[in-house]
Coordinates of N, CA and C in Angstrom, one line a residue:
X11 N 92.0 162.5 58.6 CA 92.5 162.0 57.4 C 93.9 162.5 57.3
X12 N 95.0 161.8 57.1 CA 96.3 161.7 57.0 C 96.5 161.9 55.6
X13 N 97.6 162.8 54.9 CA 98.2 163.0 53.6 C 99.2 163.1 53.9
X14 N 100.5 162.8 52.8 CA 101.4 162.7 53.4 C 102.3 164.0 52.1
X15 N 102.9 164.6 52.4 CA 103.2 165.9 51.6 C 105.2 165.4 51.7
X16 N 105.4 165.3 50.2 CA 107.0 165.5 50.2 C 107.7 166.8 49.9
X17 N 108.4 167.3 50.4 CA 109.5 168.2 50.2 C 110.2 167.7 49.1
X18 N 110.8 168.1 48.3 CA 111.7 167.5 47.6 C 113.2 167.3 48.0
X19 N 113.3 165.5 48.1 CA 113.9 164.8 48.4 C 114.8 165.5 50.2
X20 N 114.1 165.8 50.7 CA 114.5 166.5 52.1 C 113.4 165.4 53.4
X21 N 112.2 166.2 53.0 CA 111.9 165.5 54.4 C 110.3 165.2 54.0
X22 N 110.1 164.2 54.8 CA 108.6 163.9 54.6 C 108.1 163.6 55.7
X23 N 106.9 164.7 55.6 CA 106.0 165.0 56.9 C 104.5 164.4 56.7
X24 N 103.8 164.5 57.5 CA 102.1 164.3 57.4 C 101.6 165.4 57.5
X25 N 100.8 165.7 56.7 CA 99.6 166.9 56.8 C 98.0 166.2 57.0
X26 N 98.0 166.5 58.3 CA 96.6 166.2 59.0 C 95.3 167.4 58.1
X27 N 94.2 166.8 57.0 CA 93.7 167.8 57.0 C 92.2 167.3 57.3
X28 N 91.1 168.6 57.4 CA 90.0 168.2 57.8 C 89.0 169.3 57.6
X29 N 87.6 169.2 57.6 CA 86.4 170.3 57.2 C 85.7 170.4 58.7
X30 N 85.2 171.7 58.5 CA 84.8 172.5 59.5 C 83.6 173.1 59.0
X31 N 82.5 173.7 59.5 CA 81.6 174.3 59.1 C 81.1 175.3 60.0
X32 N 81.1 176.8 60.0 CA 81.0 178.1 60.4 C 79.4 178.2 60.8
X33 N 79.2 178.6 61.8 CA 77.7 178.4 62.0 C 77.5 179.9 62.6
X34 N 78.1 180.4 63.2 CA 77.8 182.3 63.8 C 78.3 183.0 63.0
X35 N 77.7 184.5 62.9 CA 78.4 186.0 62.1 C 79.6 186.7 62.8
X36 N 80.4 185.8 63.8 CA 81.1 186.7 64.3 C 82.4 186.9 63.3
X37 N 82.8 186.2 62.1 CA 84.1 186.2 61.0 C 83.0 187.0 60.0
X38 N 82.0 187.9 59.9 CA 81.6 188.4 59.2 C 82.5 189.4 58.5
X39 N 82.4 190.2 57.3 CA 82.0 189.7 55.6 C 83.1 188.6 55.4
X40 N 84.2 188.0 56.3 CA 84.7 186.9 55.5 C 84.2 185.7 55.2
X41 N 83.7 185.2 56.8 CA 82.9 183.7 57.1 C 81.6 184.1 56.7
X42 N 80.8 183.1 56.2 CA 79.5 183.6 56.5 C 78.7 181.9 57.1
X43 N 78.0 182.0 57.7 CA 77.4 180.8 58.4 C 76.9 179.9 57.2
X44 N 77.2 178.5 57.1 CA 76.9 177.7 56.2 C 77.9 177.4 55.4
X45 N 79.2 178.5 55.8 CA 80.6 178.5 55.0 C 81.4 176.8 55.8
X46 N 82.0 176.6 55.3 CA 83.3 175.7 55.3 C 84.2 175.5 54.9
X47 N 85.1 175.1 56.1 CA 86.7 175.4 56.2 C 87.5 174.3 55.8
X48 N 88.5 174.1 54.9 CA 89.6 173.1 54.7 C 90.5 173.6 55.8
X49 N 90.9 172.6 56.8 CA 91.6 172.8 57.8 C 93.0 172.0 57.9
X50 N 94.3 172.8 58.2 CA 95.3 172.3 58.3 C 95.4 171.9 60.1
X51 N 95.5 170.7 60.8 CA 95.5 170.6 62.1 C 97.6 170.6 62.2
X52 N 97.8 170.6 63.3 CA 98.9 171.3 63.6 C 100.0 172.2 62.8
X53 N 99.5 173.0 61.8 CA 99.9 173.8 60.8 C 100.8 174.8 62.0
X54 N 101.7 175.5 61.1 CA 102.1 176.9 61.6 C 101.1 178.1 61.4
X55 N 100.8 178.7 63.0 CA 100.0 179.9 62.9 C 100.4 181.1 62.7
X56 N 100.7 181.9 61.8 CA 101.2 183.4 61.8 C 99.9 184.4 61.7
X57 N 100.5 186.0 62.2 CA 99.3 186.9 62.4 C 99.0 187.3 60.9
X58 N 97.4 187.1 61.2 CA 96.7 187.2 59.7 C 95.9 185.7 59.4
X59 N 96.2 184.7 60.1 CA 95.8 183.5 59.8 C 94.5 183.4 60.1
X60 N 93.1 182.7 59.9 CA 92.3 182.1 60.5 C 92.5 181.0 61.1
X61 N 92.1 181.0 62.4 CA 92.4 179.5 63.2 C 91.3 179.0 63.4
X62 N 91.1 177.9 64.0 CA 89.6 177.4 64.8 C 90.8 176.8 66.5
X63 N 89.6 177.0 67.2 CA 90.5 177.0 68.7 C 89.1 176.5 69.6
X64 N 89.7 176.1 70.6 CA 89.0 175.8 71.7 C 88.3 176.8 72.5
X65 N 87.7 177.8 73.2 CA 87.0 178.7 73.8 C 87.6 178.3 75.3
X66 N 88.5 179.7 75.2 CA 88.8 179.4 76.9 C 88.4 179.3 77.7
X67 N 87.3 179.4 77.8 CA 85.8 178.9 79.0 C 85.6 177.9 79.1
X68 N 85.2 176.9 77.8 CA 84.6 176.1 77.5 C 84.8 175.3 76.4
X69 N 86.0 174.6 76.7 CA 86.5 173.6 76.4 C 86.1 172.7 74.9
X70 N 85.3 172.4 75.3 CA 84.4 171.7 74.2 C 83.8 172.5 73.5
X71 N 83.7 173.7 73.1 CA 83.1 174.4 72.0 C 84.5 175.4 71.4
X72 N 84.2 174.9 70.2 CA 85.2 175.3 69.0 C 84.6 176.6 68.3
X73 N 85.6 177.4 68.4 CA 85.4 178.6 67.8 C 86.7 179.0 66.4
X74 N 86.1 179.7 65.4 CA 87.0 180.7 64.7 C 87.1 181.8 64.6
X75 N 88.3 182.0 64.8 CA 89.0 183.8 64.9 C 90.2 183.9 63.9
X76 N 90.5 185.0 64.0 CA 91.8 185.6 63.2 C 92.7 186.0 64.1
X77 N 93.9 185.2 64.3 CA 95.3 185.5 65.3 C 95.4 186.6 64.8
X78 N 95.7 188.0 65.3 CA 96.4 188.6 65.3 C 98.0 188.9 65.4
X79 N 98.6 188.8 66.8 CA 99.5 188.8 67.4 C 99.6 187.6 68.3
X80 N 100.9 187.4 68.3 CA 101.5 186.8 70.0 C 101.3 187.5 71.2
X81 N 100.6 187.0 72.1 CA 101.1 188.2 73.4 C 101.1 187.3 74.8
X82 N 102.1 187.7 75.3 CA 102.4 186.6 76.5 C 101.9 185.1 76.6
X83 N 102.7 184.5 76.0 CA 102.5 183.4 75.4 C 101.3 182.6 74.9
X84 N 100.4 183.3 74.0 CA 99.5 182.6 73.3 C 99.1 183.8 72.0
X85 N 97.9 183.6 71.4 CA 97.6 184.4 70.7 C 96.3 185.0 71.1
X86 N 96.6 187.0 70.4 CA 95.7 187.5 70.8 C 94.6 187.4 69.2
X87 N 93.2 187.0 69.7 CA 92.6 186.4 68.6 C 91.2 187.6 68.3
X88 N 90.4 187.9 67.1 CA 89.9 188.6 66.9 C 88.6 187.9 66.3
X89 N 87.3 188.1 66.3 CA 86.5 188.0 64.8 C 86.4 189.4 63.8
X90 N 86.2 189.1 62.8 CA 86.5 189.8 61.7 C 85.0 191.0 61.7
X91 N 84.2 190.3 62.8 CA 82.4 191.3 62.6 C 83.0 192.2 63.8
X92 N 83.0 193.6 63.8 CA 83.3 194.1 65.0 C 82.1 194.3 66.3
X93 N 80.9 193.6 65.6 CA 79.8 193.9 66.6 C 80.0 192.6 67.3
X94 N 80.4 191.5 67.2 CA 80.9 190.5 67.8 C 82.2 190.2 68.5
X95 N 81.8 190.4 70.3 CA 83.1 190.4 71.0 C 83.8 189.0 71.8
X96 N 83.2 187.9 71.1 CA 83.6 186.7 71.7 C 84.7 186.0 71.3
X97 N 85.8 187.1 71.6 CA 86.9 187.0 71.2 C 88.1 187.2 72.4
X98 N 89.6 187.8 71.8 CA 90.3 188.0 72.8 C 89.8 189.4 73.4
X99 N 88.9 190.2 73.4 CA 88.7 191.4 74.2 C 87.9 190.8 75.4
X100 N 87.4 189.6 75.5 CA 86.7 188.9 76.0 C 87.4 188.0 76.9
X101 N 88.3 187.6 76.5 CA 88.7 186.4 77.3 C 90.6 186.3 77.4
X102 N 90.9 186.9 76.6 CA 92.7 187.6 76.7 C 93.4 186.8 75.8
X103 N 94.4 186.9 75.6 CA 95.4 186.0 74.3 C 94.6 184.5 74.7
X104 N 95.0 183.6 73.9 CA 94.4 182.3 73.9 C 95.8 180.8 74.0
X105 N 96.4 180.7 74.7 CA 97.3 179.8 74.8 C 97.2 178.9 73.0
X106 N 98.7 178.5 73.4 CA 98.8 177.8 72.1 C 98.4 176.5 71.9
X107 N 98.3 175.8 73.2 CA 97.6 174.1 73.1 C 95.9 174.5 73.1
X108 N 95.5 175.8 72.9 CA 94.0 175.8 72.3 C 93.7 175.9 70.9
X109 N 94.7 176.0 70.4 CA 94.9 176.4 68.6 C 94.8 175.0 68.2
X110 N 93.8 174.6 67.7 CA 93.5 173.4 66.9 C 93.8 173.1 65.6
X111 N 93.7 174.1 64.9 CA 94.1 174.3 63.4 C 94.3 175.5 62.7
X112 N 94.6 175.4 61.5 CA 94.8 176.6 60.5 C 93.8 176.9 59.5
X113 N 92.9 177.4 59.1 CA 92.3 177.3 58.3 C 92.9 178.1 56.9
X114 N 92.8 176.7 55.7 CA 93.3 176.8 54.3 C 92.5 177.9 53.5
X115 N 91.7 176.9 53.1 CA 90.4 177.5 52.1 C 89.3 177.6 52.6
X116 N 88.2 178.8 52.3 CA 87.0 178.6 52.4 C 86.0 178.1 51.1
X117 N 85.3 177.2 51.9 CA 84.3 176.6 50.5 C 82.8 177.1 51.0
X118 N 82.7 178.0 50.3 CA 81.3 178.6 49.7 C 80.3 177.4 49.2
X119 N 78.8 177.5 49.9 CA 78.0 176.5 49.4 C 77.4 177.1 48.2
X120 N 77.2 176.1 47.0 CA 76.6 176.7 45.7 C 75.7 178.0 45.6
X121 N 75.2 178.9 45.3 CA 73.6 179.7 45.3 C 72.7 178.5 44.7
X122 N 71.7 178.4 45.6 CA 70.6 177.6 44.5 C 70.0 178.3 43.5
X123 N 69.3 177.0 42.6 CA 68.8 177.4 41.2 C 67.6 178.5 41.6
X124 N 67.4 178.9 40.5 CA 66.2 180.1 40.2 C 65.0 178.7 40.1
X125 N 64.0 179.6 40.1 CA 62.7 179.3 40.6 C 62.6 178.4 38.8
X126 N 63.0 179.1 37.7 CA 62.8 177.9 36.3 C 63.9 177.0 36.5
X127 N 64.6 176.6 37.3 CA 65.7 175.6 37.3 C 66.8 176.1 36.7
X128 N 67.1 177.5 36.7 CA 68.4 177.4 35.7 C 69.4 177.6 36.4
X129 N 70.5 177.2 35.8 CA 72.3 177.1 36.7 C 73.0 178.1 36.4
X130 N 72.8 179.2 35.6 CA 73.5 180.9 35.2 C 73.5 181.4 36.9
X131 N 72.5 181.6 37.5 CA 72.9 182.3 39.0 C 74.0 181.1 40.1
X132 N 73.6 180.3 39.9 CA 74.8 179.5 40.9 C 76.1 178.9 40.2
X133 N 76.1 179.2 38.9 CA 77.5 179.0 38.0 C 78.3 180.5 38.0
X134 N 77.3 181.4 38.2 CA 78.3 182.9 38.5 C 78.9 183.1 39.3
X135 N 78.5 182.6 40.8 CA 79.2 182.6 42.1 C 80.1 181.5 42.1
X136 N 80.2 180.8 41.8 CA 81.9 179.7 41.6 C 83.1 179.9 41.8
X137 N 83.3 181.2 41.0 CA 84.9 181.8 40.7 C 84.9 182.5 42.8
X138 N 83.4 182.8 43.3 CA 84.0 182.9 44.8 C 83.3 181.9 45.6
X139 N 83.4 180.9 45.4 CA 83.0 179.6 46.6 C 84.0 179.3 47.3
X140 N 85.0 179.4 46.3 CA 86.4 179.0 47.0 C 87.4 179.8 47.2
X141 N 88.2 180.2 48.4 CA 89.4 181.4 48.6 C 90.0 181.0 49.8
X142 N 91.6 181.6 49.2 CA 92.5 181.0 50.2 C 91.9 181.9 51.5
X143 N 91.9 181.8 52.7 CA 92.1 182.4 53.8 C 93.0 183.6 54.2
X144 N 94.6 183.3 54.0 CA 95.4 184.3 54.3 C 95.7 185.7 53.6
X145 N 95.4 186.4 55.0 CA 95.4 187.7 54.1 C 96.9 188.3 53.7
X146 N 96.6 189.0 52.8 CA 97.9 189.9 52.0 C 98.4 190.8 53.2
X147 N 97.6 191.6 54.0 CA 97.9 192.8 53.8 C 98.4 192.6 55.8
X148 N 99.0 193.2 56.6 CA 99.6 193.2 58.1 C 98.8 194.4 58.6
X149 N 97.5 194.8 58.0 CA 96.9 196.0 58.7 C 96.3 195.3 60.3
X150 N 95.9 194.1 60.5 CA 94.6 194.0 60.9 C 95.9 193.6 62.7
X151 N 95.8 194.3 63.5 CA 96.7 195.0 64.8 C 95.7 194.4 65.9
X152 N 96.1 193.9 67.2 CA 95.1 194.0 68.3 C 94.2 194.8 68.3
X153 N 93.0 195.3 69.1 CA 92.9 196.7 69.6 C 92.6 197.1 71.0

């Protein structure tokens, strides 16, 4: 899906956006499986970003990580669950034509209703269904 985003009165680009849906614990406590991603496709990646990428093994299976760093021309990539290594400690920085996208927002699926049908437990979680992705803080370093 094509949107088209103006700068003011400078330049007018396309923003390619698109949904994604998390299915492993390896982006654990951020991702959680069932979660979904508003995705920016050729966005700018900076360290701290969530990406989704191609698995440098295996081509056809898309994974999401957190870029850390640059390191000899690609990015060195992490998941956020440290018990999960199917990352760059696994497989080495990740070239840049495997970076598929940026991920924006995460969208949290509702809590279902309580067993009397009421909407007080899945109207309380709302305010976090949805959150931007990028983090504040430059702690999070290769290792």
């Amino acid at each position: 899906m094509g949107m088209r985003a103006r700068v003011p009165g400078i330049v007018r680009r396309t923003m390619r956006l698109g949904l994604a849906e998390v299915y492993n614990p390896s982006m654990l406590p951020t991702l959680r499986p069932g979660d979904r991603l508003l995705l920016s496709y050729g966005a700018r990646v900076r360290a701290g970003d969530v990406v989704v990428l191609r698995h440098p093994f295996q081509h056809d299976l898309l994974i999401v990580k957190r870029a850390v760093e640059r390191r000899g021309g690609g990015w060195w990539v992490v998941g956020d669950n440290p018990e999960v290594t199917n990352d760059s400690r696994e497989f080495g920085a990740v070239p840049d034509g495997l970076v598929v996208a940026r991920a924006l927002l995460r969208l949290r699926p509702p809590l279902r209703a309580g067993a009397q049908g009421s909407r007080v437990p899945a109207l309380s979680g709302l305010p976090s269904s949805v959150r931007p992705l990028r983090l504040r803080s430059r702690r999070f370093r290769a290792r």
